Short mmCIF file of C-alpha atoms in Angstrom, two decimals:
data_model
loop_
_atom_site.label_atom_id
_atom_site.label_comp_id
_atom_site.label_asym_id
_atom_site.label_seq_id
_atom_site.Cartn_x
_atom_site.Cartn_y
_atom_site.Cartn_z
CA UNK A 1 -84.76 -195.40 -45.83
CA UNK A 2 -81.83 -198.06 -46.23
CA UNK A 3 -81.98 -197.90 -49.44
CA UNK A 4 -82.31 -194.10 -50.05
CA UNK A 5 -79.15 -193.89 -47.45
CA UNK A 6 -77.36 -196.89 -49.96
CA UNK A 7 -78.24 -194.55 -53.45
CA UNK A 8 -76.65 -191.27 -51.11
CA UNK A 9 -73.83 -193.00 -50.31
CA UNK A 10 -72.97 -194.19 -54.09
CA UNK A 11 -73.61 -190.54 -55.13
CA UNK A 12 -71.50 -189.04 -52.43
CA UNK A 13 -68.51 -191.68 -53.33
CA UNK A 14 -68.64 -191.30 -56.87
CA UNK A 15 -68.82 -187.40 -56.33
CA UNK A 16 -65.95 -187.66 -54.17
CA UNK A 17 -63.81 -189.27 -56.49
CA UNK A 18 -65.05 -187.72 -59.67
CA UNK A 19 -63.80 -184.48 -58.17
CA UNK A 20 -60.40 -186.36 -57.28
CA UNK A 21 -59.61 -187.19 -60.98
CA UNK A 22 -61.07 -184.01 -62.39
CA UNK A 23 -59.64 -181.22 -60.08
CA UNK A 24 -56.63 -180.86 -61.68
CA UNK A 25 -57.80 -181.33 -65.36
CA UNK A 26 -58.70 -178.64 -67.45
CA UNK A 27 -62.04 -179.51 -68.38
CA UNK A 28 -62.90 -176.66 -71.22
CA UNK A 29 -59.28 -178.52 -73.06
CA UNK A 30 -61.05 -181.95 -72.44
CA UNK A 31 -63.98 -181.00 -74.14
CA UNK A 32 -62.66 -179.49 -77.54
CA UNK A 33 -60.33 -183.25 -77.90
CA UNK A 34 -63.95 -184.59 -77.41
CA UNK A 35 -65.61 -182.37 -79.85
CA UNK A 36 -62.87 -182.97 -81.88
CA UNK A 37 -63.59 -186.97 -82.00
CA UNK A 38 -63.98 -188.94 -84.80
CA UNK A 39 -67.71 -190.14 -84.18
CA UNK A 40 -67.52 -193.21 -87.00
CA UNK A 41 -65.35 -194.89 -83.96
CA UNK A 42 -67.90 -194.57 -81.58
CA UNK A 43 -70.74 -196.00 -83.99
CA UNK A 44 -68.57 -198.53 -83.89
CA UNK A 45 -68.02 -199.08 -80.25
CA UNK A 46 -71.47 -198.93 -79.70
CA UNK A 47 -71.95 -201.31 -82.16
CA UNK A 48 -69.68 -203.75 -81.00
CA UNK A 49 -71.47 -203.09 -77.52
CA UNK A 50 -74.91 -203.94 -78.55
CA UNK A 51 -73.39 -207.09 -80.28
CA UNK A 52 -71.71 -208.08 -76.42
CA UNK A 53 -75.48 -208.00 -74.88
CA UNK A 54 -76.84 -210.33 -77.56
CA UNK A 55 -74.05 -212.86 -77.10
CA UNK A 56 -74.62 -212.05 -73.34
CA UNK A 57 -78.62 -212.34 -73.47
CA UNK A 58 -78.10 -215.89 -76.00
CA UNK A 59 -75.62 -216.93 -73.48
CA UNK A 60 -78.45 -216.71 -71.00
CA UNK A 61 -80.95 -218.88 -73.40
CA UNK A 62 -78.77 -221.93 -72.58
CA UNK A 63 -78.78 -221.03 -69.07
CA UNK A 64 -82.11 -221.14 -68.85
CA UNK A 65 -83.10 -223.89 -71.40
CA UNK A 66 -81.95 -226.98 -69.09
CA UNK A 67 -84.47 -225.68 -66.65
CA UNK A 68 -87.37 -226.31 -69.16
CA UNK A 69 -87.48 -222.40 -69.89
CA UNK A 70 -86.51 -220.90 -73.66
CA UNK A 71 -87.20 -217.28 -73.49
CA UNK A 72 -87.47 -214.95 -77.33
CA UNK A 73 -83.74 -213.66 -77.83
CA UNK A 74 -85.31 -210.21 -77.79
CA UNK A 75 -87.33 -210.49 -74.47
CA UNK A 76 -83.80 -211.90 -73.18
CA UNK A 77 -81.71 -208.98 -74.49
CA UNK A 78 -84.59 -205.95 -73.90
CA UNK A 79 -83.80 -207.78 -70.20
CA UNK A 80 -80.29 -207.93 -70.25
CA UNK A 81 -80.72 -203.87 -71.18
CA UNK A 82 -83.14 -203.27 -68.80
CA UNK A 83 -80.45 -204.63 -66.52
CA UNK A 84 -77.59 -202.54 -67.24
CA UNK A 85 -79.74 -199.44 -67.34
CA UNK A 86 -80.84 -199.97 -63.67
CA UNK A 87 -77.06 -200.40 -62.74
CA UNK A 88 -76.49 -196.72 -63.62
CA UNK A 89 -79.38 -195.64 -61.38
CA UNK A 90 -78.79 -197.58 -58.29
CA UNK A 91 -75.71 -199.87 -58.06
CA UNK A 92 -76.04 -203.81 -57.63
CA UNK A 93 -79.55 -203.78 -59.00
CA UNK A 94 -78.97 -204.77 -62.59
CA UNK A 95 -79.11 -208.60 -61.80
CA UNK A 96 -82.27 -208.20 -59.67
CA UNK A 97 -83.81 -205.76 -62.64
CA UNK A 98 -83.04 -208.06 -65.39
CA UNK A 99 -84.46 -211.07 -63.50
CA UNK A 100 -87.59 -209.27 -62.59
CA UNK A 101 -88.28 -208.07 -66.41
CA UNK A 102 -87.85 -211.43 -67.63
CA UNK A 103 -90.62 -212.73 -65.38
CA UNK A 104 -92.89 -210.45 -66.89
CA UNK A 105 -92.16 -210.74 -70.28
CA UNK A 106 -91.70 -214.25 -70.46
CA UNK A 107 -92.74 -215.57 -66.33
CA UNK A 108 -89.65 -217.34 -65.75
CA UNK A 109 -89.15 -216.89 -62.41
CA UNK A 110 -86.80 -214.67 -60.47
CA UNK A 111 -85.30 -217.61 -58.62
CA UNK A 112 -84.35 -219.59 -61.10
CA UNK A 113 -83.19 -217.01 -63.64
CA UNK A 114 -81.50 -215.70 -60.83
CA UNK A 115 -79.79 -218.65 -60.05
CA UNK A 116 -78.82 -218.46 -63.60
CA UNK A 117 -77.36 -215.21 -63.74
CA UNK A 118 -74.90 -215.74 -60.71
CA UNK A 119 -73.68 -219.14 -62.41
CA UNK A 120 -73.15 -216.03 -65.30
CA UNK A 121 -71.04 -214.27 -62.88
CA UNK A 122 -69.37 -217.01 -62.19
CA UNK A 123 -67.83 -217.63 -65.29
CA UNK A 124 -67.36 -214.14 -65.78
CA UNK A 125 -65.31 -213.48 -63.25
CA UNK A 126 -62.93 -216.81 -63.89
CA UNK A 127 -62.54 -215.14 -67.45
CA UNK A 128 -61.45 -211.48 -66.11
CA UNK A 129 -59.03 -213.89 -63.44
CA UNK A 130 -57.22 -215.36 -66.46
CA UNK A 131 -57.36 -211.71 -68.00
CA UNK A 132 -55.70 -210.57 -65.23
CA UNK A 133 -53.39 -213.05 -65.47
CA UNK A 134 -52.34 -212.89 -68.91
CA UNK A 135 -52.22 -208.60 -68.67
CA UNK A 136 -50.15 -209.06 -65.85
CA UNK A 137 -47.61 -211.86 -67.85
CA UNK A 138 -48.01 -209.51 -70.83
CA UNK A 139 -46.85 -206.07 -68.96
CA UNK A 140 -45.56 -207.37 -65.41
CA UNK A 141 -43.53 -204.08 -65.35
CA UNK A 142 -45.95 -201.63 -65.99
CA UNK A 143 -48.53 -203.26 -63.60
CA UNK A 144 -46.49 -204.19 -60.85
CA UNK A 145 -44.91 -200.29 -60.75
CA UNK A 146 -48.94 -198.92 -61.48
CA UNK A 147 -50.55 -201.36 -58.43
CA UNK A 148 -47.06 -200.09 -56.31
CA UNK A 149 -47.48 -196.40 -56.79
CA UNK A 150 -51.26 -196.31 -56.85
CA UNK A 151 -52.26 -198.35 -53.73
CA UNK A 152 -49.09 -197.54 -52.05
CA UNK A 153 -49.00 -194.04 -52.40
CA UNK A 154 -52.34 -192.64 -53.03
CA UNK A 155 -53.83 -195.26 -50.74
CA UNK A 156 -51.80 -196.52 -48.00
CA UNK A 157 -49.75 -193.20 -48.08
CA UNK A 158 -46.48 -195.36 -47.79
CA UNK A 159 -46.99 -196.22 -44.02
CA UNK A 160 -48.40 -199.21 -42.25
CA UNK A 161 -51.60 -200.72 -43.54
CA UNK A 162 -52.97 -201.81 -40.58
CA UNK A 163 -56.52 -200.13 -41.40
CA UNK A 164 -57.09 -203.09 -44.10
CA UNK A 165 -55.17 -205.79 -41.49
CA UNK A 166 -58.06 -204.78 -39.24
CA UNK A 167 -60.45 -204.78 -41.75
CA UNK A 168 -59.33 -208.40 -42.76
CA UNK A 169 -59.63 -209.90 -39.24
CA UNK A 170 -62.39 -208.29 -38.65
CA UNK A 171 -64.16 -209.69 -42.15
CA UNK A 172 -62.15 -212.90 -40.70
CA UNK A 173 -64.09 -213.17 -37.80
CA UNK A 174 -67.77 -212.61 -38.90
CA UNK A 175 -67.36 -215.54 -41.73
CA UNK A 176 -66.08 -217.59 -38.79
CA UNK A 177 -68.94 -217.00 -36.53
CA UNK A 178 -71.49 -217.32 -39.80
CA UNK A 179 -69.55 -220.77 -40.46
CA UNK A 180 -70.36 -222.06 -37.26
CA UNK A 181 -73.74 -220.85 -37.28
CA UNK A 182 -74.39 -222.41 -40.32
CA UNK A 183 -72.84 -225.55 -38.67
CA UNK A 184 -75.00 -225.52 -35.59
CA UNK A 185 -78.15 -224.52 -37.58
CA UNK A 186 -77.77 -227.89 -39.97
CA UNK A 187 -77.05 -230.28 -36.51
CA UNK A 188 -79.69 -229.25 -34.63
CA UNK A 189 -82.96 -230.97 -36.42
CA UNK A 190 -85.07 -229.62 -33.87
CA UNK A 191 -83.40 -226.05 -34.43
CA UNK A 192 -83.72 -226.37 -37.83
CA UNK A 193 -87.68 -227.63 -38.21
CA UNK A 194 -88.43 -224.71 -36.01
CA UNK A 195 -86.77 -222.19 -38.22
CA UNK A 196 -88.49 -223.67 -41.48
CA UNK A 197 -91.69 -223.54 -39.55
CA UNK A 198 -90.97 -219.64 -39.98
CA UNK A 199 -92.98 -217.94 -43.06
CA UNK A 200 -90.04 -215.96 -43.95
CA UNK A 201 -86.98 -218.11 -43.22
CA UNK A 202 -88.67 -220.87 -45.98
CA UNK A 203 -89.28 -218.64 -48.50
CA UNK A 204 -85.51 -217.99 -48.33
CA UNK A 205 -84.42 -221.08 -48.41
CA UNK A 206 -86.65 -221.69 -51.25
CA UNK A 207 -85.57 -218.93 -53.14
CA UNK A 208 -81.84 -220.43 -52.02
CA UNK A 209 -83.40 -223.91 -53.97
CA UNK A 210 -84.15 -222.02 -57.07
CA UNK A 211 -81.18 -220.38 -56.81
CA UNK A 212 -79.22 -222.97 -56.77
CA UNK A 213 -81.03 -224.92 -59.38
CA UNK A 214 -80.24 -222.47 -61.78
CA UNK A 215 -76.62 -222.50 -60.76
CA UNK A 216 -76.25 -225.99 -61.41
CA UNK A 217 -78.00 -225.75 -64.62
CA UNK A 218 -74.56 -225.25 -65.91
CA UNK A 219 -74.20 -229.56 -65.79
CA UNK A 220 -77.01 -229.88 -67.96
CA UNK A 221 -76.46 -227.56 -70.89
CA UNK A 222 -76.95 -228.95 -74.49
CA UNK A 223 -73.58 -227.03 -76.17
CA UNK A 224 -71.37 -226.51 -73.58
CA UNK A 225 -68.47 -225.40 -76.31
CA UNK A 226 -71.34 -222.86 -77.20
CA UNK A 227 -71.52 -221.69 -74.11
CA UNK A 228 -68.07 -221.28 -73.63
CA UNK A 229 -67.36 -219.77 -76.84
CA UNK A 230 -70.55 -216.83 -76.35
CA UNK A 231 -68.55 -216.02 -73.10
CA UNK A 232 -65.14 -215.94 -74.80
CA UNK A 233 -66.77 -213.76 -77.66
CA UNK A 234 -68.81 -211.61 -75.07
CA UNK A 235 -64.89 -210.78 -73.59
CA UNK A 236 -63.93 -209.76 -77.22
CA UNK A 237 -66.81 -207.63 -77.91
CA UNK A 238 -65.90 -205.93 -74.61
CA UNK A 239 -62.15 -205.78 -75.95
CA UNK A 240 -62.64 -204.02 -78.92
CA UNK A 241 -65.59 -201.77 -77.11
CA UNK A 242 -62.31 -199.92 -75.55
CA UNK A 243 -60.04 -200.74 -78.42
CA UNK A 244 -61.52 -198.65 -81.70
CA UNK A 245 -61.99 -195.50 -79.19
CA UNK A 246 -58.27 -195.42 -79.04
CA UNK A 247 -58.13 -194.43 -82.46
CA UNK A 248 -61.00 -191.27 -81.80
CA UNK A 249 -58.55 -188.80 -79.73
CA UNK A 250 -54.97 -188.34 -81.79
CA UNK A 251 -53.43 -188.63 -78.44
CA UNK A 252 -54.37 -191.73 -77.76
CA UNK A 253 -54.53 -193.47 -81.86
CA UNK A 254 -50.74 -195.16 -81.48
CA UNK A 255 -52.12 -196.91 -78.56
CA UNK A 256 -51.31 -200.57 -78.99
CA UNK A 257 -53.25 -203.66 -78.22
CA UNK A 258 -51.71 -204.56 -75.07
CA UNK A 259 -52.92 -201.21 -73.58
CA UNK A 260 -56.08 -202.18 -74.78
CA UNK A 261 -55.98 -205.17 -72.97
CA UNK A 262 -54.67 -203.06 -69.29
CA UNK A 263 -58.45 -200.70 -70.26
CA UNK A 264 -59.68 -203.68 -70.48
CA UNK A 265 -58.58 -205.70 -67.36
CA UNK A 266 -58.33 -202.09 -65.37
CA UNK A 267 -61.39 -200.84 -66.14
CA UNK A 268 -63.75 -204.18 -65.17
CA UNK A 269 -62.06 -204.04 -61.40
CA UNK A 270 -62.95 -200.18 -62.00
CA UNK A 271 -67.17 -200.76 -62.72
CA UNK A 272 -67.16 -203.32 -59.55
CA UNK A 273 -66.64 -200.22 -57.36
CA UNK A 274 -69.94 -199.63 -55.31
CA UNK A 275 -71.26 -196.53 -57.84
CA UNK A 276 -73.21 -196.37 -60.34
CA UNK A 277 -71.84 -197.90 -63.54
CA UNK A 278 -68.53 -197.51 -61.91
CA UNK A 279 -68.41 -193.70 -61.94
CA UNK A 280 -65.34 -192.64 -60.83
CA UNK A 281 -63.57 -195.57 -59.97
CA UNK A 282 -63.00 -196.17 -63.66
CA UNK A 283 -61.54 -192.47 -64.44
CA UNK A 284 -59.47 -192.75 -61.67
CA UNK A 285 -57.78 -196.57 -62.35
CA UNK A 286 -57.88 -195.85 -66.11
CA UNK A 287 -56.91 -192.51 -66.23
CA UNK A 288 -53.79 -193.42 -63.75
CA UNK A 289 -52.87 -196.54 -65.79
CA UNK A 290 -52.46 -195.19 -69.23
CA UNK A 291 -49.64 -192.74 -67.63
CA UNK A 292 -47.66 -196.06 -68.22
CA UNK A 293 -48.09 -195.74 -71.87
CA UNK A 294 -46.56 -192.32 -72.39
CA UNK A 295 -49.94 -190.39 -72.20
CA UNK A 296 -50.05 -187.49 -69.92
CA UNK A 297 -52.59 -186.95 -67.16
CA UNK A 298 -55.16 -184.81 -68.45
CA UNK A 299 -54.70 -187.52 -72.01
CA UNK A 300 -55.67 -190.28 -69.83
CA UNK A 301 -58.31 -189.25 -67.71
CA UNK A 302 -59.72 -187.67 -71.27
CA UNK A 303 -59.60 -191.65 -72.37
CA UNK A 304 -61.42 -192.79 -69.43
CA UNK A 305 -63.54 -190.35 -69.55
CA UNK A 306 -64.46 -190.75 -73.40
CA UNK A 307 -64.68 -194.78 -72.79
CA UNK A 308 -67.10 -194.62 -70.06
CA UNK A 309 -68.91 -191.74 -71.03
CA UNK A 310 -69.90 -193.37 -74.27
CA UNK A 311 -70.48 -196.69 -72.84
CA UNK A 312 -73.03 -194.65 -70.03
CA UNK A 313 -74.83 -192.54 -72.63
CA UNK A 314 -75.45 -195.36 -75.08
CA UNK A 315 -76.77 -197.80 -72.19
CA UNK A 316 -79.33 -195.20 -70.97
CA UNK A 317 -80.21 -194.40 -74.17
CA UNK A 318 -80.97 -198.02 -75.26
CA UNK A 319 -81.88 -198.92 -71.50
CA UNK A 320 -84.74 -196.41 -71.13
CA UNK A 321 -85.88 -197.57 -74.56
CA UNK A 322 -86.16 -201.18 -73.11
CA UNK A 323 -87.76 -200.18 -70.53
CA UNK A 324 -90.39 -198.53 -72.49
CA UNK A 325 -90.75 -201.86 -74.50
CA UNK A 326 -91.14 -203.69 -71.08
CA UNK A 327 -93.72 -201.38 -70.27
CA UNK A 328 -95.87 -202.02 -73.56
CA UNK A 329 -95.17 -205.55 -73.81
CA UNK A 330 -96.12 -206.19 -70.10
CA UNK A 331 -99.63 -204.44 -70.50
CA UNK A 332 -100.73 -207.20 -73.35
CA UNK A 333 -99.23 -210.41 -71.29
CA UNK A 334 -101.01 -209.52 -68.06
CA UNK A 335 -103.64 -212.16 -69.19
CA UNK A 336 -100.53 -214.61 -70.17
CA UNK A 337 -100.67 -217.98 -67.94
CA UNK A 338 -97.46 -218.60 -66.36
CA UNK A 339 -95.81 -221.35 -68.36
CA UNK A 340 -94.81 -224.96 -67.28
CA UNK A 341 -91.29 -225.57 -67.44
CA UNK A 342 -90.93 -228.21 -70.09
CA UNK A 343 -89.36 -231.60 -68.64
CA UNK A 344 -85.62 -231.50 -68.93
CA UNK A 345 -83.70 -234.03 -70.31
#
């Protein structure tokens, strides 16, 4: 039931704001500048997108590697794929999908390739941060006026924003309380033996070791330049994923590559919006944003919409066939020992 009720909520939101971006649009116009695309461009983008999930999948190899663990580069990208297909289904299970495929392709298990993956989000996000940064140094006018107008007057409405001030003490608060908790909780040896006594409370906290372990992993990789030059070249494939469409639509082809750059850095705060794949949210933030650039409305929301909608149909395309490889891989390993993780230098 909680879950069902977390998949109608996503639908309902992205509805909600799908219909916000596209009520004014002509839609029947949309579709002709669509038809009308130049489809060697999106080979291309979904080219250059398949090439960002095998830098993202070998990035994952040395992840996992320190841990004694070196997965095929196919079973980690049919994973990876696996994973971004079951974020356009239900939201914020892509990580938990692509952990659990790996396990039964290869039996690495969920904790530690899980602990692995967030240590991936980790850097991740520190790369979209300096992003950020340098979109915002690059076009500080255009960004300042966009974040003004949008969250000021669609959002706030111009008046007092003392829903989110709430909001904030309120969030405030409960970390407090969990702080102290926590604090208590690691005192109180007695209070603490009981709780591990608990069945479920020490699979958690194992599942928290595993976790971990893979997090820290990070100290113990072979080629750390390698691993920081796969996630610098996972953010260029990403780039230029956005970039070539530009040149599909005449409207948008005199786009430069600092706009690029604002689809870039706009649309990754777009996906983290609680929908699948970031339906909606990313119209809305990239359609609004390239109204800096000189495009019109309808033009930008026709660029959002021709970004994410190729992006979409190309993941569930390649997704579902994943899947199916998962499914026929999975039937001849059932008999497969789990591995022992090899001893880590």
């Amino acid at each position: 039931m909680k879950n069902a009720l977390k998949y109608t909520i996503s639908l309902l939101l992205a509805g909600g704001l799908l219909w916000f971006v596209f009520k004014d649009i002509d839609l029947a116009a949309m579709w002709e500048r669509l038809q009308a695309a130049d489809w060697r461009w999106i080979a291309l983008s979904c080219a250059l997108l398949m090439m960002a999930h095998i830098t993202r999948a070998w990035r994952w190899q040395m992840l996992l590697e320190p841990l004694g663990y070196r997965p095929g580069l196919f079973d980690s990208t049919t994973s990876v794929l696996t994973g971004y297909f079951a974020n356009y289904i239900v939201p914020r299970m892509g990580e938990v999908t692509r952990c659990g495929t790996l396990y039964k392709l290869e039996k690495v298990p969920v904790s530690l390739s899980f602990g692995t993956v967030v240590a991936e989000r980790v850097f991740d996000v520190l790369t979209l941060l300096v992003l950020i940064g340098l979109n915002f140094v690059l076009e500080f006018d255009r960004l300042s006026q966009f974040f003004l107008e949008f969250f000021g007057g669609k959002v706030g409405g111009g008046g007092e924003a003392t829903g989110p001030n709430v909001l904030l003490i309120v969030a405030g608060a409960a970390v407090l309380v969990a702080l102290l908790a926590v604090f208590f909780v690691i005192k109180n040896k007695d209070l603490r033996e009981r709780l591990l006594e608990n069945a479920l409370v020490a699979k958690v906290v194992d599942f928290l070791k595993g976790m971990a372990e893979g997090v820290l992993s990070v100290r113990r990789l072979r080629s750390p330049g390698l691993f920081i030059f796969s996630t610098l070249l996972i953010w260029v494939f990403y780039y230029l994923v956005s970039y070539v469409l530009f040149f599909c639509i005449p409207e948008t082809a005199d786009l430069g590559p600092l706009a690029g750059l604002t689809v870039l850095v706009i649309g990754a705060i777009g996906m983290t919006a609680p929908t699948q794949g970031g339906i909606g949210a990313y119209h809305l933030l990239v359609g609004n944003v390239m109204i800096l650039y000189g495009l019109t409305q309808a033009d930008g929301v026709t660029l959002a919409t021709f970004i994410h909608g190729t992006q979409m149909l190309f993941m569930l395309v390649v997704g579902a066939l994943a899947f199916l490889v998962v499914l026929f891989k999975d039937k001849k390993s059932e008999a497969r020992p789990e591995p022992q993780p090899a001893a880590a230098n």
